[in-house]
Amino acid sequence: MLVSRVRVIDDSTGTELVALADRLSEQGWGLAPYEAGALDGWWTPPSPRADTIERPQADGAFAPASLLVKARVLTLVMHHDSSTPLLERQAREQIAVLSRGWLRVVVEEEGRTSHVRGFVSERVKLTHRSGTRSTWSLILTCPDPLKYEGAGGAVDDLSLSWWHVSEGVWSAAAGDGGVLSPLFDQTPREDVTTTAAPTLLFTGVQSSALRVVNAGSVPTWPVLEVDGPVLWARWVLDDHVVEWSSDVPAGMTLRINSQDGMVTLGGVQVSQVGLSRDDFFPLGHGESAISVSSDRTARMRVRWLPAWM
C-alpha cells in the first residue's frame, strides 16, 4: 500500500469533503487501484516549462535560460458504493460541490503526510456500475506544483501553526547585538513546578542568525516576521536582503510572505511601501542561517514549510 489515506478538503472552510482509503469508508467512498489511475501525477514531477531555441548555424539548440515546471495535474479515481439510490444521488451532489472552489488534497504516506492545493480543471467523469455503485475520476490542476509537509490549514488561518518556526529576541543592547536563542532546558527548576515538560527559556546564548532546516528536497519560500515596536527590521541570507523601514506599533506583528510579496500588519494586508529592500530569498535544502537585526530589542521569526517536487 503506497498511501494509507487521501483526504479532499474545502480549502476555504477546512471541511473534509471526502476521505479515501483502500477500503470503503462509512460514507461509501474508496480509492481506486493505482493501476486504474488513482493519484496519477502525485509521485511524478510535472512537465517542464522551458523551451529550447534552435541554433540555425549548428546542430542542436540553445539551452533554456531557466528550467521550470508547469502546474501539477493530479488525477483522483475513486469508487462509491451506497445502499440506496438516494445515497448515490447524495454522492453525486457531493462531487458537484468539489467542482467549485479551491481544494486541499492531503496524502498520508508511510513516514510523511503532505498536501497540495488545486481546483477541478476538467469535466468530472462518472461511470455507473449499477444503480448504487459508481466510479468517479477528477482531474485537478495545482498551480503551485510543490507538495508541502503536513495537512496544511485553511487559507484564512493566519496563525500558520502548522509551519516550522525559528525565532529569537534580537537585542541591540549587548555589544554589536545578537539573537538570544530560545532553548529547551531539561534541568529541574524550582520556579517551574506545575509541569514535567521541558521549559522554554532564554539562556543568554548569543548568535547573529536564526537557524532553519528545510528537510524538503526543493527550495521553499519563508515567511518573515517581527513583533513591534520597531522602526526597521532586516533579514539577510547570503547576498539577499529583505528590509522593512516603516513603523511597526507595539502589540502588532509584521509578516512578509517572500513567495508572493504580501505584507500584513496585525493580520491586515498593507502596502509594500515600507519594503526598502525586497530581494526575497528561498530556503534551499538543508540548513540555512538567516541573519536578523532591528533598531531595538524585538522578537523576530522565520517560518517555512518543507517541500518536495
Coordinates of C-alpha atoms in Angstrom, one line a residue:
M1 CA 0.0 0.0 0.0
L2 CA 1.6 3.2 -1.2
V3 CA -0.7 5.5 0.8
S4 CA -2.9 4.9 3.8
R5 CA -5.4 7.7 3.2
V6 CA -6.3 10.6 0.9
R7 CA -8.4 13.5 2.1
V8 CA -10.1 16.1 0.0
I9 CA -10.8 19.3 2.0
D10 CA -12.6 22.5 1.2
D11 CA -9.7 25.0 1.4
S12 CA -11.9 27.9 2.3
T13 CA -13.6 26.3 5.3
G14 CA -11.4 23.4 6.3
T15 CA -14.3 21.0 5.9
E16 CA -13.3 17.5 4.9
L17 CA -15.4 16.6 1.9
V18 CA -14.1 13.1 1.0
A19 CA -11.8 10.6 2.8
L20 CA -10.4 7.8 0.6
A21 CA -8.6 4.6 1.5
D22 CA -8.2 1.2 0.0
R23 CA -11.3 0.1 2.0
L24 CA -14.7 1.8 1.7
S25 CA -15.4 4.4 4.3
E26 CA -18.6 4.7 6.3
Q27 CA -19.8 7.1 3.6
G28 CA -19.1 4.5 0.9
W29 CA -16.0 6.2 -0.7
G30 CA -12.9 4.3 -1.6
L31 CA -9.7 4.9 -3.5
A32 CA -9.4 3.1 -6.8
P33 CA -6.4 0.8 -7.5
Y34 CA -3.3 2.6 -8.6
E35 CA -3.3 0.8 -11.9
A36 CA -6.7 2.4 -12.6
G37 CA -5.0 5.8 -12.5
A38 CA -5.7 6.8 -8.9
L39 CA -3.3 9.6 -7.8
D40 CA -1.7 9.8 -11.2
G41 CA 0.6 12.8 -11.1
W42 CA 1.3 12.6 -7.4
W43 CA 4.6 10.7 -7.5
T44 CA 6.0 12.1 -10.8
P45 CA 7.2 15.7 -11.3
P46 CA 5.1 18.0 -13.6
S47 CA 6.0 18.6 -17.2
P48 CA 8.9 21.0 -17.8
R49 CA 8.1 24.7 -18.6
A50 CA 11.1 25.5 -20.7
D51 CA 11.6 25.7 -24.5
T52 CA 14.9 25.3 -26.3
I53 CA 15.8 27.7 -29.1
E54 CA 17.1 26.3 -32.3
R55 CA 20.7 27.1 -33.4
P56 CA 20.4 27.6 -37.2
Q57 CA 24.2 27.8 -37.6
A58 CA 24.8 24.5 -35.9
D59 CA 23.2 21.3 -34.7
G60 CA 21.1 21.2 -31.6
A61 CA 19.6 24.1 -29.7
F62 CA 20.4 26.7 -27.1
A63 CA 19.8 25.7 -23.5
P64 CA 16.8 27.4 -21.8
A65 CA 17.6 30.4 -19.6
S66 CA 15.9 28.7 -16.7
L67 CA 14.5 25.3 -16.0
L68 CA 11.0 25.4 -14.6
V69 CA 8.0 23.1 -14.4
K70 CA 4.3 23.5 -15.2
A71 CA 1.4 23.2 -12.8
R72 CA 0.9 19.8 -11.2
V73 CA -2.0 17.8 -12.7
L74 CA -3.4 15.3 -10.3
T75 CA -6.0 12.6 -11.0
L76 CA -8.2 11.2 -8.3
V77 CA -10.1 8.0 -9.2
M78 CA -12.5 6.8 -6.5
H79 CA -15.3 4.3 -6.1
H80 CA -18.6 4.9 -4.3
D81 CA -20.8 2.1 -3.1
S82 CA -24.1 3.1 -1.5
S83 CA -27.0 1.0 -0.1
T84 CA -29.8 3.0 -1.8
P85 CA -30.3 5.2 -4.9
L86 CA -30.9 8.2 -2.6
L87 CA -27.4 7.9 -1.1
E88 CA -26.0 7.5 -4.6
R89 CA -27.7 10.8 -5.6
Q90 CA -26.2 12.5 -2.5
A91 CA -22.8 11.3 -3.6
R92 CA -23.3 12.9 -7.0
E93 CA -24.3 16.2 -5.3
Q94 CA -21.2 15.9 -3.1
I95 CA -18.9 15.6 -6.1
A96 CA -20.6 18.6 -7.6
V97 CA -19.5 20.6 -4.6
L98 CA -15.9 19.6 -5.2
S99 CA -16.1 21.1 -8.7
R100 CA -16.5 24.6 -7.3
G101 CA -13.7 26.3 -5.3
W102 CA -10.2 25.5 -4.1
L103 CA -9.4 22.1 -2.7
R104 CA -6.6 20.8 -0.5
V105 CA -5.6 17.3 -1.2
V106 CA -3.8 15.6 1.8
V107 CA -2.0 12.4 1.1
E108 CA -0.9 10.3 4.0
E109 CA 2.1 8.1 3.0
E110 CA 4.3 5.9 5.2
G111 CA 6.6 8.3 7.0
R112 CA 5.2 11.5 5.6
T113 CA 2.0 13.5 5.2
S114 CA 1.9 16.2 2.5
H115 CA -0.6 18.3 0.7
V116 CA -1.2 20.3 -2.5
R117 CA -3.8 23.0 -3.4
G118 CA -5.8 22.9 -6.6
F119 CA -9.1 23.0 -8.4
V120 CA -11.1 20.7 -10.6
S121 CA -10.0 21.7 -14.1
E122 CA -11.7 19.2 -16.3
R123 CA -15.2 17.7 -16.6
V124 CA -15.8 15.1 -14.0
K125 CA -16.0 11.6 -15.4
L126 CA -18.7 9.3 -14.0
T127 CA -19.1 5.5 -14.7
H128 CA -22.2 3.9 -13.3
R129 CA -21.6 0.2 -12.4
S130 CA -25.1 -0.3 -11.0
G131 CA -27.9 1.8 -9.5
T132 CA -25.9 2.2 -6.3
R133 CA -22.3 1.8 -7.3
S134 CA -20.2 4.2 -9.3
T135 CA -16.6 5.2 -10.2
W136 CA -15.5 8.9 -10.4
S137 CA -12.5 10.5 -12.0
L138 CA -11.4 14.0 -11.1
I139 CA -8.6 16.0 -12.7
L140 CA -7.2 18.7 -10.5
T141 CA -4.7 21.4 -11.5
C142 CA -2.3 22.7 -8.8
P143 CA -0.8 26.0 -9.9
D144 CA 1.9 25.6 -7.3
P145 CA 3.4 22.2 -8.2
L146 CA 5.2 21.6 -4.8
K147 CA 4.0 19.1 -2.2
Y148 CA 4.2 20.7 1.2
E149 CA 4.7 19.0 4.5
G150 CA 1.7 18.2 6.7
A151 CA -2.0 18.5 6.2
G152 CA -1.9 22.3 5.9
G153 CA -4.6 24.7 7.0
A154 CA -7.4 26.9 5.7
V155 CA -6.2 29.8 3.6
D156 CA -7.8 32.3 6.1
D157 CA -6.0 30.7 9.1
L158 CA -3.4 33.4 9.9
S159 CA -1.8 31.5 12.8
L160 CA 0.4 29.4 10.4
S161 CA 0.6 27.0 13.3
W162 CA 1.5 24.1 11.0
W163 CA 4.6 25.8 9.8
H164 CA 8.1 25.3 11.1
V165 CA 9.4 28.3 13.0
S166 CA 12.7 29.6 14.2
E167 CA 12.6 32.6 16.5
G168 CA 14.7 34.7 18.9
V169 CA 14.9 38.1 20.5
W170 CA 17.2 40.4 18.8
S171 CA 19.0 42.5 21.4
A172 CA 20.9 45.6 20.3
A173 CA 22.0 46.4 23.9
A174 CA 24.8 43.8 24.2
G175 CA 27.9 44.7 22.2
D176 CA 27.1 44.7 18.5
G177 CA 23.8 42.9 19.1
G178 CA 22.7 39.3 18.8
V179 CA 19.9 36.9 19.0
L180 CA 19.0 35.5 22.4
S181 CA 18.1 32.0 21.2
P182 CA 15.3 30.1 23.0
L183 CA 16.4 26.7 24.1
F184 CA 14.7 23.8 25.9
D185 CA 16.2 23.5 29.3
Q186 CA 15.9 19.9 30.7
T187 CA 17.3 20.7 34.2
P188 CA 15.0 20.8 37.2
R189 CA 13.9 24.3 38.2
E190 CA 12.3 25.5 41.5
D191 CA 10.2 28.2 39.7
V192 CA 8.5 25.6 37.4
T193 CA 6.7 23.0 39.5
T194 CA 3.4 22.5 37.6
T195 CA 4.6 20.7 34.5
A196 CA 7.0 17.9 33.7
A197 CA 7.5 19.2 30.2
P198 CA 10.7 21.0 29.1
T199 CA 10.5 24.7 29.9
L200 CA 11.2 27.2 27.1
L201 CA 13.5 29.9 28.4
F202 CA 16.3 32.2 27.1
T203 CA 19.7 31.1 28.2
G204 CA 21.5 34.2 27.0
V205 CA 23.4 32.4 24.3
Q206 CA 24.1 35.0 21.5
S207 CA 24.4 34.5 17.8
S208 CA 23.9 36.6 14.7
A209 CA 21.4 34.4 12.9
L210 CA 18.3 32.2 13.1
R211 CA 18.9 28.6 12.1
V212 CA 16.4 27.0 9.8
V213 CA 16.4 23.5 8.4
N214 CA 14.5 22.7 5.2
A215 CA 14.0 18.9 5.2
G216 CA 12.4 19.0 1.8
S217 CA 14.1 18.3 -1.5
V218 CA 13.5 21.6 -3.2
P219 CA 13.8 25.3 -2.1
T220 CA 10.8 26.8 -0.2
W221 CA 9.9 30.4 0.4
P222 CA 9.9 31.6 4.0
V223 CA 7.6 34.0 5.9
L224 CA 9.5 36.7 7.8
E225 CA 8.1 38.2 11.0
V226 CA 8.9 40.8 13.6
D227 CA 6.9 41.9 16.7
G228 CA 6.6 45.6 17.3
P229 CA 7.5 48.2 18.4
V230 CA 10.3 48.6 15.8
L231 CA 11.2 51.3 13.2
W232 CA 13.1 48.9 10.9
A233 CA 13.9 45.2 10.7
R234 CA 16.2 43.3 8.4
W235 CA 16.6 39.6 7.3
V236 CA 19.7 38.5 5.4
L237 CA 20.6 35.3 3.6
D238 CA 24.0 35.3 1.8
D239 CA 23.7 38.4 -0.5
H240 CA 19.9 38.6 -0.3
V241 CA 18.5 41.3 1.9
V242 CA 14.9 41.9 3.0
E243 CA 14.4 45.1 5.0
W244 CA 11.3 46.9 6.3
S245 CA 11.7 50.6 7.1
S246 CA 8.4 51.7 8.5
D247 CA 6.9 51.8 12.0
V248 CA 5.5 48.6 13.5
P249 CA 3.5 49.6 16.5
A250 CA 3.7 47.8 19.9
G251 CA 1.5 44.7 20.1
M252 CA 1.4 44.1 16.4
T253 CA 3.3 41.6 14.2
L254 CA 4.7 42.4 10.8
R255 CA 4.6 39.5 8.4
I256 CA 6.3 39.4 5.0
N257 CA 5.5 36.4 2.7
S258 CA 8.5 36.0 0.5
Q259 CA 6.7 33.8 -2.1
D260 CA 4.1 36.4 -3.2
G261 CA 5.4 39.6 -1.5
M262 CA 2.3 40.1 0.6
V263 CA 2.8 42.1 3.7
T264 CA 0.4 42.1 6.7
L265 CA 0.5 44.2 9.8
G266 CA -1.6 42.9 12.7
G267 CA -3.2 40.4 10.3
V268 CA -4.3 43.1 7.9
Q269 CA -2.8 43.4 4.4
V270 CA -0.8 46.7 4.0
S271 CA 1.1 48.4 1.2
Q272 CA 4.6 47.2 0.3
V273 CA 5.8 50.8 0.5
G274 CA 7.7 50.0 3.7
L275 CA 9.9 47.4 2.0
S276 CA 13.1 49.4 1.4
R277 CA 14.8 46.2 0.2
D278 CA 12.9 43.3 -1.3
D279 CA 15.5 40.8 -2.5
F280 CA 13.4 37.8 -1.4
F281 CA 15.2 34.5 -0.9
P282 CA 14.1 30.8 -0.9
L283 CA 15.5 28.4 1.6
G284 CA 17.4 25.6 0.0
H285 CA 17.6 22.0 1.0
G286 CA 19.3 21.6 4.3
E287 CA 20.4 24.1 6.9
S288 CA 20.5 27.9 6.4
A289 CA 21.4 30.7 8.8
I290 CA 19.4 33.9 8.4
S291 CA 21.0 37.0 10.0
V292 CA 18.4 39.3 11.6
S293 CA 18.6 42.8 13.1
S294 CA 16.4 45.7 14.1
D295 CA 16.7 49.2 15.5
R296 CA 15.8 48.0 19.0
T297 CA 15.2 44.8 21.0
A298 CA 12.5 42.8 19.2
R299 CA 11.3 39.2 18.7
M300 CA 12.0 38.1 15.1
R301 CA 10.9 34.9 13.4
V302 CA 11.3 32.8 10.2
R303 CA 8.6 30.4 9.3
W304 CA 8.8 27.8 6.5
L305 CA 7.3 24.6 5.1
P306 CA 9.5 21.8 3.7
A307 CA 8.5 21.0 0.2
W308 CA 9.0 18.2 -2.4
M309 CA 8.6 18.1 -6.1

